[in-house]
mmCIF file of C-alpha atoms in Angstrom:
data_model
loop_
_atom_site.group_PDB
_atom_site.id
_atom_site.type_symbol
_atom_site.label_atom_id
_atom_site.label_comp_id
_atom_site.label_asym_id
_atom_site.label_seq_id
_atom_site.Cartn_x
_atom_site.Cartn_y
_atom_site.Cartn_z
ATOM 1 C CA UNK Y 964 12.225 -10.660 -42.276
ATOM 2 C CA UNK Y 965 10.164 -13.381 -40.862
ATOM 3 C CA UNK Y 966 12.586 -13.879 -37.718
ATOM 4 C CA UNK Y 967 12.620 -10.115 -37.274
ATOM 5 C CA UNK Y 968 8.783 -10.059 -37.174
ATOM 6 C CA UNK Y 969 8.609 -13.055 -34.876
ATOM 7 C CA UNK Y 970 11.297 -11.019 -32.639
ATOM 8 C CA UNK Y 971 9.153 -7.992 -32.820
ATOM 9 C CA UNK Y 972 5.888 -9.495 -31.738
ATOM 10 C CA UNK Y 973 7.584 -11.923 -29.076
ATOM 11 C CA UNK Y 974 8.885 -8.609 -27.526
ATOM 12 C CA UNK Y 975 5.353 -7.078 -27.810
ATOM 13 C CA UNK Y 976 3.677 -9.867 -26.387
ATOM 14 C CA UNK Y 977 6.254 -9.998 -23.461
ATOM 15 C CA UNK Y 978 5.739 -6.217 -22.670
ATOM 16 C CA UNK Y 979 1.816 -6.577 -22.728
ATOM 17 C CA UNK Y 980 2.275 -9.442 -20.125
ATOM 18 C CA UNK Y 981 4.569 -7.807 -17.931
ATOM 19 C CA UNK Y 982 2.952 -4.420 -17.789
ATOM 20 C CA UNK Y 983 -0.580 -5.856 -17.776
ATOM 21 C CA UNK Y 984 -1.310 -3.834 -20.934
ATOM 22 C CA UNK Y 985 -3.696 -4.783 -23.621
ATOM 23 C CA UNK Y 986 -1.850 -5.776 -26.915
ATOM 24 C CA UNK Y 987 -4.187 -4.001 -29.046
ATOM 25 C CA UNK Y 988 -3.483 -0.663 -27.204
ATOM 26 C CA UNK Y 989 0.244 -1.314 -27.625
ATOM 27 C CA UNK Y 990 -0.344 -2.018 -31.470
ATOM 28 C CA UNK Y 991 -2.152 1.385 -31.870
ATOM 29 C CA UNK Y 992 0.573 3.324 -30.021
ATOM 30 C CA UNK Y 993 3.164 1.794 -31.980
ATOM 31 C CA UNK Y 994 1.349 2.215 -35.187
ATOM 32 C CA UNK Y 995 0.911 5.773 -34.472
ATOM 33 C CA UNK Y 996 4.641 6.074 -33.358
ATOM 34 C CA UNK Y 997 5.993 4.622 -36.634
ATOM 35 C CA UNK Y 998 3.619 6.899 -38.649
ATOM 36 C CA UNK Y 999 5.253 9.919 -36.989
ATOM 37 C CA UNK Y 1000 8.632 8.483 -37.608
ATOM 38 C CA UNK Y 1001 8.303 7.840 -41.325
ATOM 39 C CA UNK Y 1002 6.568 11.187 -42.024
ATOM 40 C CA UNK Y 1003 9.517 12.924 -40.386
ATOM 41 C CA UNK Y 1004 12.215 10.826 -41.967
ATOM 42 C CA UNK Y 1005 10.699 11.125 -45.448
ATOM 43 C CA UNK Y 1006 10.405 14.875 -45.573
ATOM 44 C CA UNK Y 1007 6.750 15.358 -44.031
ATOM 45 C CA UNK Y 1008 4.905 12.936 -46.538
ATOM 46 C CA UNK Y 1009 1.099 13.136 -45.765
ATOM 47 C CA UNK Y 1010 0.006 9.733 -46.117
ATOM 48 C CA UNK Y 1011 1.661 6.567 -44.426
ATOM 49 C CA UNK Y 1012 0.161 3.289 -44.160
ATOM 50 C CA UNK Y 1013 1.397 0.965 -41.193
ATOM 51 C CA UNK Y 1014 -0.055 -2.575 -40.809
ATOM 52 C CA UNK Y 1015 0.987 -4.432 -37.634
ATOM 53 C CA UNK Y 1016 -1.114 -7.850 -37.230
ATOM 54 C CA UNK Y 1017 -0.486 -9.750 -34.143
ATOM 55 C CA UNK Y 1018 -2.358 -12.700 -35.440
ATOM 56 C CA UNK Y 1019 -0.634 -13.290 -38.969
ATOM 57 C CA UNK Y 1020 2.585 -11.630 -37.564
ATOM 58 C CA UNK Y 1021 2.872 -9.326 -40.547
ATOM 59 C CA UNK Y 1022 4.493 -6.114 -40.474
ATOM 60 C CA UNK Y 1023 4.181 -3.645 -43.325
ATOM 61 C CA UNK Y 1024 5.105 0.190 -43.807
ATOM 62 C CA UNK Y 1025 4.293 2.117 -46.797
ATOM 63 C CA UNK Y 1026 4.035 5.683 -48.033
ATOM 64 C CA UNK Y 1027 1.119 6.603 -50.310
ATOM 65 C CA UNK Y 1028 1.964 9.180 -53.335
ATOM 66 C CA UNK Y 1029 -0.394 10.567 -55.973
ATOM 67 C CA UNK Y 1030 0.361 9.693 -59.655
ATOM 68 C CA UNK Y 1031 0.676 12.809 -61.777
ATOM 69 C CA UNK Y 1032 1.888 13.740 -65.137
ATOM 70 C CA UNK Y 1033 4.144 16.550 -63.749
ATOM 71 C CA UNK Y 1034 5.551 16.417 -60.419
ATOM 72 C CA UNK Y 1035 5.310 19.559 -58.359
ATOM 73 C CA UNK Y 1036 5.645 18.046 -54.822
ATOM 74 C CA UNK Y 1037 8.219 15.289 -54.870
ATOM 75 C CA UNK Y 1038 7.297 14.247 -51.337
ATOM 76 C CA UNK Y 1039 3.712 13.484 -52.087
ATOM 77 C CA UNK Y 1040 3.602 12.989 -55.844
ATOM 78 C CA UNK Y 1041 5.063 10.457 -58.271
ATOM 79 C CA UNK Y 1042 5.117 10.159 -62.204
ATOM 80 C CA UNK Y 1043 3.271 7.330 -63.749
ATOM 81 C CA UNK Y 1044 6.555 5.748 -65.008
ATOM 82 C CA UNK Y 1045 8.189 5.788 -61.506
ATOM 83 C CA UNK Y 1046 4.881 4.645 -59.789
ATOM 84 C CA UNK Y 1047 4.617 1.332 -62.388
ATOM 85 C CA UNK Y 1048 7.770 0.209 -60.773
ATOM 86 C CA UNK Y 1049 5.664 -0.313 -57.546
ATOM 87 C CA UNK Y 1050 2.491 -1.311 -59.379
ATOM 88 C CA UNK Y 1051 1.570 -2.362 -62.822
ATOM 89 C CA UNK Y 1052 -1.976 -0.882 -62.232
ATOM 90 C CA UNK Y 1053 -0.751 2.692 -61.288
ATOM 91 C CA UNK Y 1054 -2.850 5.130 -63.133
ATOM 92 C CA UNK Y 1055 -2.460 9.221 -63.223
ATOM 93 C CA UNK Y 1056 -4.901 10.446 -60.770
ATOM 94 C CA UNK Y 1057 -4.738 7.447 -58.392
ATOM 95 C CA UNK Y 1058 -2.661 6.788 -55.515
ATOM 96 C CA UNK Y 1059 0.245 4.194 -55.349
ATOM 97 C CA UNK Y 1060 1.395 2.492 -52.315
ATOM 98 C CA UNK Y 1061 5.244 2.275 -52.024
ATOM 99 C CA UNK Y 1062 6.406 -0.349 -49.489
ATOM 100 C CA UNK Y 1063 9.267 0.254 -47.469
ATOM 101 C CA UNK Y 1064 11.881 -1.811 -46.102
ATOM 102 C CA UNK Y 1065 12.922 -1.571 -42.483
ATOM 103 C CA UNK Y 1066 16.363 -0.117 -43.396
ATOM 104 C CA UNK Y 1067 14.798 2.518 -45.324
ATOM 105 C CA UNK Y 1068 13.484 4.082 -42.041
ATOM 106 C CA UNK Y 1069 16.798 5.394 -41.253
ATOM 107 C CA UNK Y 1070 18.804 5.820 -38.012
ATOM 108 C CA UNK Y 1071 16.692 8.883 -36.881
ATOM 109 C CA UNK Y 1072 13.228 7.495 -37.820
ATOM 110 C CA UNK Y 1073 14.242 4.284 -35.801
ATOM 111 C CA UNK Y 1074 15.225 6.391 -32.701
ATOM 112 C CA UNK Y 1075 12.136 8.410 -33.108
ATOM 113 C CA UNK Y 1076 10.041 5.370 -33.240
ATOM 114 C CA UNK Y 1077 11.628 3.923 -30.196
ATOM 115 C CA UNK Y 1078 11.315 7.191 -28.249
ATOM 116 C CA UNK Y 1079 7.542 7.586 -29.160
ATOM 117 C CA UNK Y 1080 6.915 3.701 -28.555
ATOM 118 C CA UNK Y 1081 8.377 4.037 -25.014
ATOM 119 C CA UNK Y 1082 6.223 7.065 -24.425
ATOM 120 C CA UNK Y 1083 3.223 5.061 -25.727
ATOM 121 C CA UNK Y 1084 3.996 2.359 -23.352
ATOM 122 C CA UNK Y 1085 4.169 4.825 -20.385
ATOM 123 C CA UNK Y 1086 0.972 6.428 -21.381
ATOM 124 C CA UNK Y 1087 -0.471 2.823 -21.470
ATOM 125 C CA UNK Y 1088 0.864 2.141 -18.023
ATOM 126 C CA UNK Y 1089 -0.776 5.347 -16.744
ATOM 127 C CA UNK Y 1090 -4.093 4.433 -18.284
ATOM 128 C CA UNK Y 1091 -3.834 0.938 -16.855
ATOM 129 C CA UNK Y 1092 -3.182 2.554 -13.245
ATOM 130 C CA UNK Y 1093 -5.920 4.969 -13.865
ATOM 131 C CA UNK Y 1094 -8.207 2.071 -14.854
ATOM 132 C CA UNK Y 1095 -7.073 -0.196 -12.098
ATOM 133 C CA UNK Y 1096 -6.764 2.222 -9.139
ATOM 134 C CA UNK Y 1097 -9.363 4.929 -10.153
ATOM 135 C CA UNK Y 1098 -12.099 2.802 -8.731
ATOM 136 C CA UNK Y 1099 -10.182 2.185 -5.515
ATOM 137 C CA UNK Y 1100 -10.236 6.030 -4.322
ATOM 138 C CA UNK Y 1101 -11.665 5.950 -0.907
ATOM 139 C CA UNK Y 1102 -10.784 2.113 -0.325
ATOM 140 C CA UNK Y 1103 -8.285 0.230 1.608
ATOM 141 C CA UNK Y 1104 -6.039 -1.964 -0.307
ATOM 142 C CA UNK Y 1105 -3.241 -4.442 0.889
ATOM 143 C CA UNK Y 1106 0.352 -3.381 -0.396
ATOM 144 C CA UNK Y 1107 3.657 -5.004 -0.277
ATOM 145 C CA UNK Y 1108 6.604 -2.983 0.795
ATOM 146 C CA UNK Y 1109 9.189 -3.171 -1.826
ATOM 147 C CA UNK Y 1110 12.001 -1.204 -0.346
ATOM 148 C CA UNK Y 1111 12.629 1.899 1.735
ATOM 149 C CA UNK Y 1112 14.631 5.108 0.771
ATOM 150 C CA UNK Y 1113 17.297 5.561 3.362
ATOM 151 C CA UNK Y 1114 17.673 9.331 2.627
ATOM 152 C CA UNK Y 1115 13.911 10.212 3.507
ATOM 153 C CA UNK Y 1116 12.157 7.181 4.785
ATOM 154 C CA UNK Y 1117 9.841 7.034 1.841
ATOM 155 C CA UNK Y 1118 8.356 3.638 1.063
ATOM 156 C CA UNK Y 1119 8.062 2.067 -2.419
ATOM 157 C CA UNK Y 1120 4.997 -0.441 -2.284
ATOM 158 C CA UNK Y 1121 3.511 -2.832 -4.449
ATOM 159 C CA UNK Y 1122 -0.129 -2.349 -5.302
ATOM 160 C CA UNK Y 1123 -1.399 -4.908 -7.915
ATOM 161 C CA UNK Y 1124 0.962 -4.390 -10.679
ATOM 162 C CA UNK Y 1125 1.931 -0.736 -9.773
ATOM 163 C CA UNK Y 1126 4.843 0.439 -7.509
ATOM 164 C CA UNK Y 1127 3.461 3.264 -5.529
ATOM 165 C CA UNK Y 1128 5.184 5.815 -3.284
ATOM 166 C CA UNK Y 1129 4.185 6.036 0.363
ATOM 167 C CA UNK Y 1130 5.755 9.377 1.646
ATOM 168 C CA UNK Y 1131 7.098 9.094 5.210
ATOM 169 C CA UNK Y 1132 4.676 11.707 6.324
ATOM 170 C CA UNK Y 1133 1.919 9.514 5.224
ATOM 171 C CA UNK Y 1134 3.406 6.593 7.478
ATOM 172 C CA UNK Y 1135 2.424 6.172 11.129
ATOM 173 C CA UNK Y 1136 5.076 7.533 13.465
ATOM 174 C CA UNK Y 1137 4.978 3.748 14.893
ATOM 175 C CA UNK Y 1138 5.773 2.261 11.456
ATOM 176 C CA UNK Y 1139 9.031 0.427 10.977
ATOM 177 C CA UNK Y 1140 8.546 -0.791 7.511
ATOM 178 C CA UNK Y 1141 10.621 -3.386 5.933
ATOM 179 C CA UNK Y 1142 10.887 -5.025 2.672
ATOM 180 C CA UNK Y 1143 8.292 -7.828 2.338
ATOM 181 C CA UNK Y 1144 6.023 -6.176 5.001
ATOM 182 C CA UNK Y 1145 2.149 -6.489 4.072
ATOM 183 C CA UNK Y 1146 0.516 -3.177 5.006
ATOM 184 C CA UNK Y 1147 -3.177 -1.784 4.633
ATOM 185 C CA UNK Y 1148 -3.220 1.692 2.845
ATOM 186 C CA UNK Y 1149 -5.999 4.145 2.159
ATOM 187 C CA UNK Y 1150 -6.207 5.286 -1.456
ATOM 188 C CA UNK Y 1151 -6.625 9.179 -1.225
ATOM 189 C CA UNK Y 1152 -6.527 10.210 -4.753
ATOM 190 C CA UNK Y 1153 -5.577 9.490 -8.318
ATOM 191 C CA UNK Y 1154 -4.403 11.826 -10.788
ATOM 192 C CA UNK Y 1155 -3.034 11.897 -14.262
ATOM 193 C CA UNK Y 1156 -1.024 14.129 -16.334
ATOM 194 C CA UNK Y 1157 1.099 14.135 -19.340
ATOM 195 C CA UNK Y 1158 4.164 12.979 -17.691
ATOM 196 C CA UNK Y 1159 2.698 10.229 -15.151
ATOM 197 C CA UNK Y 1160 -0.023 9.035 -13.041
ATOM 198 C CA UNK Y 1161 0.212 9.885 -9.497
ATOM 199 C CA UNK Y 1162 -1.558 7.726 -6.640
ATOM 200 C CA UNK Y 1163 -1.769 9.363 -3.136
ATOM 201 C CA UNK Y 1164 -1.878 6.669 -0.302
ATOM 202 C CA UNK Y 1165 -1.813 7.214 3.148
ATOM 203 C CA UNK Y 1166 -1.681 5.387 6.529
ATOM 204 C CA UNK Y 1167 -2.535 8.457 8.363
ATOM 205 C CA UNK Y 1168 -5.863 9.473 7.080
ATOM 206 C CA UNK Y 1169 -8.628 9.158 9.279
ATOM 207 C CA UNK Y 1170 -10.724 7.242 6.743
ATOM 208 C CA UNK Y 1171 -8.394 4.432 6.962
ATOM 209 C CA UNK Y 1172 -9.726 3.722 10.433
ATOM 210 C CA UNK Y 1173 -13.209 3.958 9.181
ATOM 211 C CA UNK Y 1174 -12.521 1.436 6.360
ATOM 212 C CA UNK Y 1175 -10.806 -0.862 8.720
ATOM 213 C CA UNK Y 1176 -14.010 -0.923 10.860
ATOM 214 C CA UNK Y 1177 -16.091 -1.516 8.054
ATOM 215 C CA UNK Y 1178 -13.947 -4.600 7.232
ATOM 216 C CA UNK Y 1179 -13.795 -5.951 10.841
ATOM 217 C CA UNK Y 1180 -17.649 -5.091 11.966
ATOM 218 C CA UNK Y 1181 -20.303 -6.714 9.767
ATOM 219 C CA UNK Y 1182 -22.925 -4.350 11.559
ATOM 220 C CA UNK Y 1183 -21.050 -1.345 9.991
ATOM 221 C CA UNK Y 1184 -20.575 -3.001 6.706
ATOM 222 C CA UNK Y 1185 -24.454 -3.853 6.306
ATOM 223 C CA UNK Y 1186 -25.386 -0.321 7.814
ATOM 224 C CA UNK Y 1187 -27.018 -1.413 10.903
ATOM 225 C CA UNK Y 1188 -24.251 0.775 12.736
ATOM 226 C CA UNK Y 1189 -23.159 3.813 11.262
ATOM 227 C CA UNK Y 1190 -19.747 5.800 11.943
ATOM 228 C CA UNK Y 1191 -21.085 9.389 12.600
ATOM 229 C CA UNK Y 1192 -17.499 10.919 12.801
ATOM 230 C CA UNK Y 1193 -13.992 10.356 13.295
ATOM 231 C CA UNK Y 1194 -11.056 12.372 14.843
ATOM 232 C CA UNK Y 1195 -7.583 11.184 14.786
ATOM 233 C CA UNK Y 1196 -3.910 11.800 15.594
ATOM 234 C CA UNK Y 1197 -2.353 8.945 13.552
ATOM 235 C CA UNK Y 1198 -0.136 6.526 15.656
ATOM 236 C CA UNK Y 1199 -1.298 8.023 18.860
ATOM 237 C CA UNK Y 1200 -5.190 7.910 19.348
ATOM 238 C CA UNK Y 1201 -8.440 8.022 17.401
ATOM 239 C CA UNK Y 1202 -11.931 8.547 18.561
ATOM 240 C CA UNK Y 1203 -14.905 7.187 16.614
ATOM 241 C CA UNK Y 1204 -18.273 8.030 17.196
ATOM 242 C CA UNK Y 1205 -20.989 5.200 16.226
ATOM 243 C CA UNK Y 1206 -24.738 4.837 16.196
ATOM 244 C CA UNK Y 1207 -27.077 2.101 15.874
ATOM 245 C CA UNK Y 1208 -30.106 2.195 13.725
ATOM 246 C CA UNK Y 1209 -31.586 -1.038 15.573
ATOM 247 C CA UNK Y 1210 -32.175 -0.565 19.333
ATOM 248 C CA UNK Y 1211 -31.315 -4.054 19.912
ATOM 249 C CA UNK Y 1212 -27.603 -3.736 18.594
ATOM 250 C CA UNK Y 1213 -25.260 -2.095 20.984
ATOM 251 C CA UNK Y 1214 -23.031 -0.022 18.490
ATOM 252 C CA UNK Y 1215 -19.875 0.097 20.836
ATOM 253 C CA UNK Y 1216 -20.126 -3.693 21.783
ATOM 254 C CA UNK Y 1217 -20.306 -4.385 17.884
ATOM 255 C CA UNK Y 1218 -17.099 -2.605 17.356
ATOM 256 C CA UNK Y 1219 -15.410 -3.913 20.069
ATOM 257 C CA UNK Y 1220 -16.444 -7.377 19.218
ATOM 258 C CA UNK Y 1221 -16.232 -10.718 21.404
ATOM 259 C CA UNK Y 1222 -13.389 -10.197 23.876
ATOM 260 C CA UNK Y 1223 -12.435 -7.310 21.973
ATOM 261 C CA UNK Y 1224 -11.197 -8.998 19.100
ATOM 262 C CA UNK Y 1225 -12.533 -6.718 16.237
ATOM 263 C CA UNK Y 1226 -10.923 -3.659 17.754
ATOM 264 C CA UNK Y 1227 -7.911 -5.358 18.823
ATOM 265 C CA UNK Y 1228 -7.343 -6.491 15.128
ATOM 266 C CA UNK Y 1229 -7.596 -2.746 14.201
ATOM 267 C CA UNK Y 1230 -5.349 -1.487 16.884
ATOM 268 C CA UNK Y 1231 -2.778 -4.213 15.769
ATOM 269 C CA UNK Y 1232 -2.887 -2.865 12.252
ATOM 270 C CA UNK Y 1233 -2.425 0.670 13.075
ATOM 271 C CA UNK Y 1234 0.858 -0.113 15.172
ATOM 272 C CA UNK Y 1235 -0.864 0.046 18.649
ATOM 273 C CA UNK Y 1236 -2.802 3.339 18.119
ATOM 274 C CA UNK Y 1237 -5.412 3.666 20.870
ATOM 275 C CA UNK Y 1238 -8.900 3.851 19.872
ATOM 276 C CA UNK Y 1239 -11.877 5.244 21.744
ATOM 277 C CA UNK Y 1240 -15.322 3.958 20.530
ATOM 278 C CA UNK Y 1241 -17.809 6.711 21.483
ATOM 279 C CA UNK Y 1242 -21.653 6.316 21.504
ATOM 280 C CA UNK Y 1243 -22.903 9.199 19.168
ATOM 281 C CA UNK Y 1244 -26.072 10.985 20.493
ATOM 282 C CA UNK Y 1245 -28.269 13.796 18.603
ATOM 283 C CA UNK Y 1246 -27.989 15.620 22.110
ATOM 284 C CA UNK Y 1247 -24.786 17.618 21.789
ATOM 285 C CA UNK Y 1248 -24.272 17.635 25.563
ATOM 286 C CA UNK Y 1249 -24.563 13.990 25.903
ATOM 287 C CA UNK Y 1250 -22.266 13.468 22.685
ATOM 288 C CA UNK Y 1251 -19.642 16.078 24.235
ATOM 289 C CA UNK Y 1252 -19.721 14.367 27.640
ATOM 290 C CA UNK Y 1253 -19.115 10.801 25.851
ATOM 291 C CA UNK Y 1254 -16.502 12.208 23.783
ATOM 292 C CA UNK Y 1255 -14.268 13.377 26.546
ATOM 293 C CA UNK Y 1256 -13.892 9.657 27.581
ATOM 294 C CA UNK Y 1257 -12.093 8.112 29.495
ATOM 295 C CA UNK Y 1258 -12.664 11.116 31.619
ATOM 296 C CA UNK Y 1259 -16.015 11.353 33.802
ATOM 297 C CA UNK Y 1260 -17.741 14.495 33.169
ATOM 298 C CA UNK Y 1261 -20.013 16.580 35.705
ATOM 299 C CA UNK Y 1262 -21.752 18.983 33.481
ATOM 300 C CA UNK Y 1263 -22.071 20.259 30.021
ATOM 301 C CA UNK Y 1264 -23.492 23.743 29.198
ATOM 302 C CA UNK Y 1265 -23.828 24.824 25.557
ATOM 303 C CA UNK Y 1266 -23.107 28.504 24.647
ATOM 304 C CA UNK Y 1267 -26.655 30.260 24.201
ATOM 305 C CA UNK Y 1268 -25.278 32.992 21.672
ATOM 306 C CA UNK Y 1269 -25.572 30.434 18.523
ATOM 307 C CA UNK Y 1270 -21.902 29.640 18.499
ATOM 308 C CA UNK Y 1271 -20.809 25.879 19.013
ATOM 309 C CA UNK Y 1272 -18.957 26.379 22.262
ATOM 310 C CA UNK Y 1273 -19.545 23.869 25.278
ATOM 311 C CA UNK Y 1274 -18.446 24.771 28.829
ATOM 312 C CA UNK Y 1275 -17.454 21.305 30.422
ATOM 313 C CA UNK Y 1276 -17.271 20.724 34.192
ATOM 314 C CA UNK Y 1277 -15.129 17.591 35.309
ATOM 315 C CA UNK Y 1278 -14.073 16.400 38.996
ATOM 316 C CA UNK Y 1279 -10.963 18.187 40.082
ATOM 317 C CA UNK Y 1280 -9.221 14.846 39.876
ATOM 318 C CA UNK Y 1281 -10.292 14.340 36.395
ATOM 319 C CA UNK Y 1282 -8.966 17.531 34.848
ATOM 320 C CA UNK Y 1283 -5.701 16.254 33.630
ATOM 321 C CA UNK Y 1284 -7.399 13.128 32.134
ATOM 322 C CA UNK Y 1285 -10.032 14.997 30.328
ATOM 323 C CA UNK Y 1286 -7.646 17.378 28.790
ATOM 324 C CA UNK Y 1287 -4.887 14.732 28.001
ATOM 325 C CA UNK Y 1288 -1.254 14.795 27.228
ATOM 326 C CA UNK Y 1289 -0.719 17.880 25.573
ATOM 327 C CA UNK Y 1290 -4.265 18.544 25.181
ATOM 328 C CA UNK Y 1291 -4.964 15.450 22.881
ATOM 329 C CA UNK Y 1292 -8.061 14.228 24.516
ATOM 330 C CA UNK Y 1293 -9.749 17.657 24.491
ATOM 331 C CA UNK Y 1294 -8.849 18.344 21.012
ATOM 332 C CA UNK Y 1295 -9.790 15.033 19.553
ATOM 333 C CA UNK Y 1296 -13.301 15.471 21.274
ATOM 334 C CA UNK Y 1297 -13.586 19.036 19.825
ATOM 335 C CA UNK Y 1298 -12.952 17.615 16.346
ATOM 336 C CA UNK Y 1299 -15.189 14.593 16.911
ATOM 337 C CA UNK Y 1300 -18.088 16.826 18.120
ATOM 338 C CA UNK Y 1301 -17.768 20.007 16.023
ATOM 339 C CA UNK Y 1302 -17.695 22.067 19.235
ATOM 340 C CA UNK Y 1303 -15.195 24.227 20.774
ATOM 341 C CA UNK Y 1304 -14.660 22.728 24.093
ATOM 342 C CA UNK Y 1305 -13.928 24.914 27.385
ATOM 343 C CA UNK Y 1306 -12.868 22.302 30.468
ATOM 344 C CA UNK Y 1307 -12.968 23.532 34.064
ATOM 345 C CA UNK Y 1308 -12.542 21.505 37.302
ATOM 346 C CA UNK Y 1309 -15.744 21.413 39.314
ATOM 347 C CA UNK Y 1310 -14.179 23.735 41.788
ATOM 348 C CA UNK Y 1311 -13.937 26.641 39.309
ATOM 349 C CA UNK Y 1312 -16.795 25.812 37.073
ATOM 350 C CA UNK Y 1313 -19.322 28.609 36.465
ATOM 351 C CA UNK Y 1314 -22.681 26.911 36.035
ATOM 352 C CA UNK Y 1315 -24.202 29.593 33.719
ATOM 353 C CA UNK Y 1316 -22.207 30.043 30.488
ATOM 354 C CA UNK Y 1317 -21.289 33.686 29.480
ATOM 355 C CA UNK Y 1318 -22.633 34.833 26.091
ATOM 356 C CA UNK Y 1319 -19.098 35.515 25.004
ATOM 357 C CA UNK Y 1320 -16.437 34.305 27.294
ATOM 358 C CA UNK Y 1321 -13.564 36.727 28.074
ATOM 359 C CA UNK Y 1322 -10.038 35.601 28.133
ATOM 360 C CA UNK Y 1323 -9.371 37.243 31.625
ATOM 361 C CA UNK Y 1324 -12.363 35.221 33.091
ATOM 362 C CA UNK Y 1325 -11.207 32.037 31.755
ATOM 363 C CA UNK Y 1326 -7.632 32.736 33.252
ATOM 364 C CA UNK Y 1327 -8.902 33.498 36.577
ATOM 365 C CA UNK Y 1328 -8.931 30.362 38.693
ATOM 366 C CA UNK Y 1329 -8.384 29.370 42.541
ATOM 367 C CA UNK Y 1330 -4.838 29.266 43.763
ATOM 368 C CA UNK Y 1331 -5.123 25.703 44.531
ATOM 369 C CA UNK Y 1332 -6.025 24.800 40.705
ATOM 370 C CA UNK Y 1333 -3.498 27.305 39.174
ATOM 371 C CA UNK Y 1334 -1.168 24.457 37.805
ATOM 372 C CA UNK Y 1335 -4.013 22.445 36.313
ATOM 373 C CA UNK Y 1336 -5.760 25.466 34.903
ATOM 374 C CA UNK Y 1337 -2.687 26.883 33.056
ATOM 375 C CA UNK Y 1338 -2.346 23.660 31.373
ATOM 376 C CA UNK Y 1339 -6.072 23.757 30.744
ATOM 377 C CA UNK Y 1340 -6.054 27.428 29.162
ATOM 378 C CA UNK Y 1341 -3.153 26.570 26.742
ATOM 379 C CA UNK Y 1342 -5.336 23.666 25.549
ATOM 380 C CA UNK Y 1343 -8.320 25.598 25.229
ATOM 381 C CA UNK Y 1344 -6.434 27.853 23.043
ATOM 382 C CA UNK Y 1345 -4.943 25.188 21.086
ATOM 383 C CA UNK Y 1346 -8.311 23.702 20.663
ATOM 384 C CA UNK Y 1347 -9.936 26.931 19.439
ATOM 385 C CA UNK Y 1348 -7.367 27.695 17.150
ATOM 386 C CA UNK Y 1349 -7.022 23.979 15.564
ATOM 387 C CA UNK Y 1350 -10.422 23.202 15.463
ATOM 388 C CA UNK Y 1351 -11.341 26.133 13.357
ATOM 389 C CA UNK Y 1352 -9.343 24.810 10.719
ATOM 390 C CA UNK Y 1353 -9.990 21.126 11.460
ATOM 391 C CA UNK Y 1354 -13.808 20.872 12.242
ATOM 392 C CA UNK Y 1355 -15.382 18.063 10.057
#
């Protein structure tokens, strides 16, 4: 019995170390599990006493029955004569403790206990994960890639003592993850259900970029420079608007760093993703003009009917640059500023914004800019449709 007790507690301590679970928590779960198993195996006995002491390594299970003159409920009652076989001090009207040998549990009870113990360990792991990761929601953590599922590209990554799934659609298009790679991920959310604890992590979330800047730029970390807004197409391009509360601190220079080292470190972590650091302004027109960088902007006119629409004029030679490949630059600028942006070349720009722009007017352009304006119109429609859903 002593050897078996030692083996039991050795196994318990090993589980606690490997899973990072409190042994007291395991003792509580296993005590409850054995109680349930014994009650079931002994026909629904009401009182069960389980003692598991990791210090003395004592293991005791007993059932409690009431001592009575006449037994009406043999599961929970016992005669005085029979009770005195277990305790010489047994008296009618008092409970008597009947110690059980492990073999008395029976096969079914043992299997039930094993199942519930396993379930208890899973619950402990879930609670452990919730305690470890719950406070990291909204933070960036370093994870190690364990393996890649070749069927779907999902990655299993190690975070502390937890293995977490990084879905393919939460990876960067430029990611080529291999076992052993160390990557930074953003903890989006932690949820718990009866069956499992679910941790959502991402490398495509825009707040990953924000947290990386906080880690790289001391002026952002201490609050001197503020990140006002971010728009991102993960793996391709990000625009980040920054503002300095100290007029002596250049927010763009602080983010870029000496010889561009700060922003370069972030770009490297993001697999070469381009990053435009934009000067935030309370003046929407100035902010919109800056957001369309690297294109030059001639003029910005805001809609006067209360809608957040901006009519932007750019040099004819800059139209493609302002719109960007597949409209990317214009869309990111729109999300960054919160404005729908209508871009026109200087040669076709109407200096006074109409109260409610008509499609036909937007589509009417000089013949020499037809090709560029066709691309611009498609982009404008994409912006107006997409930004309505994605404005910050």
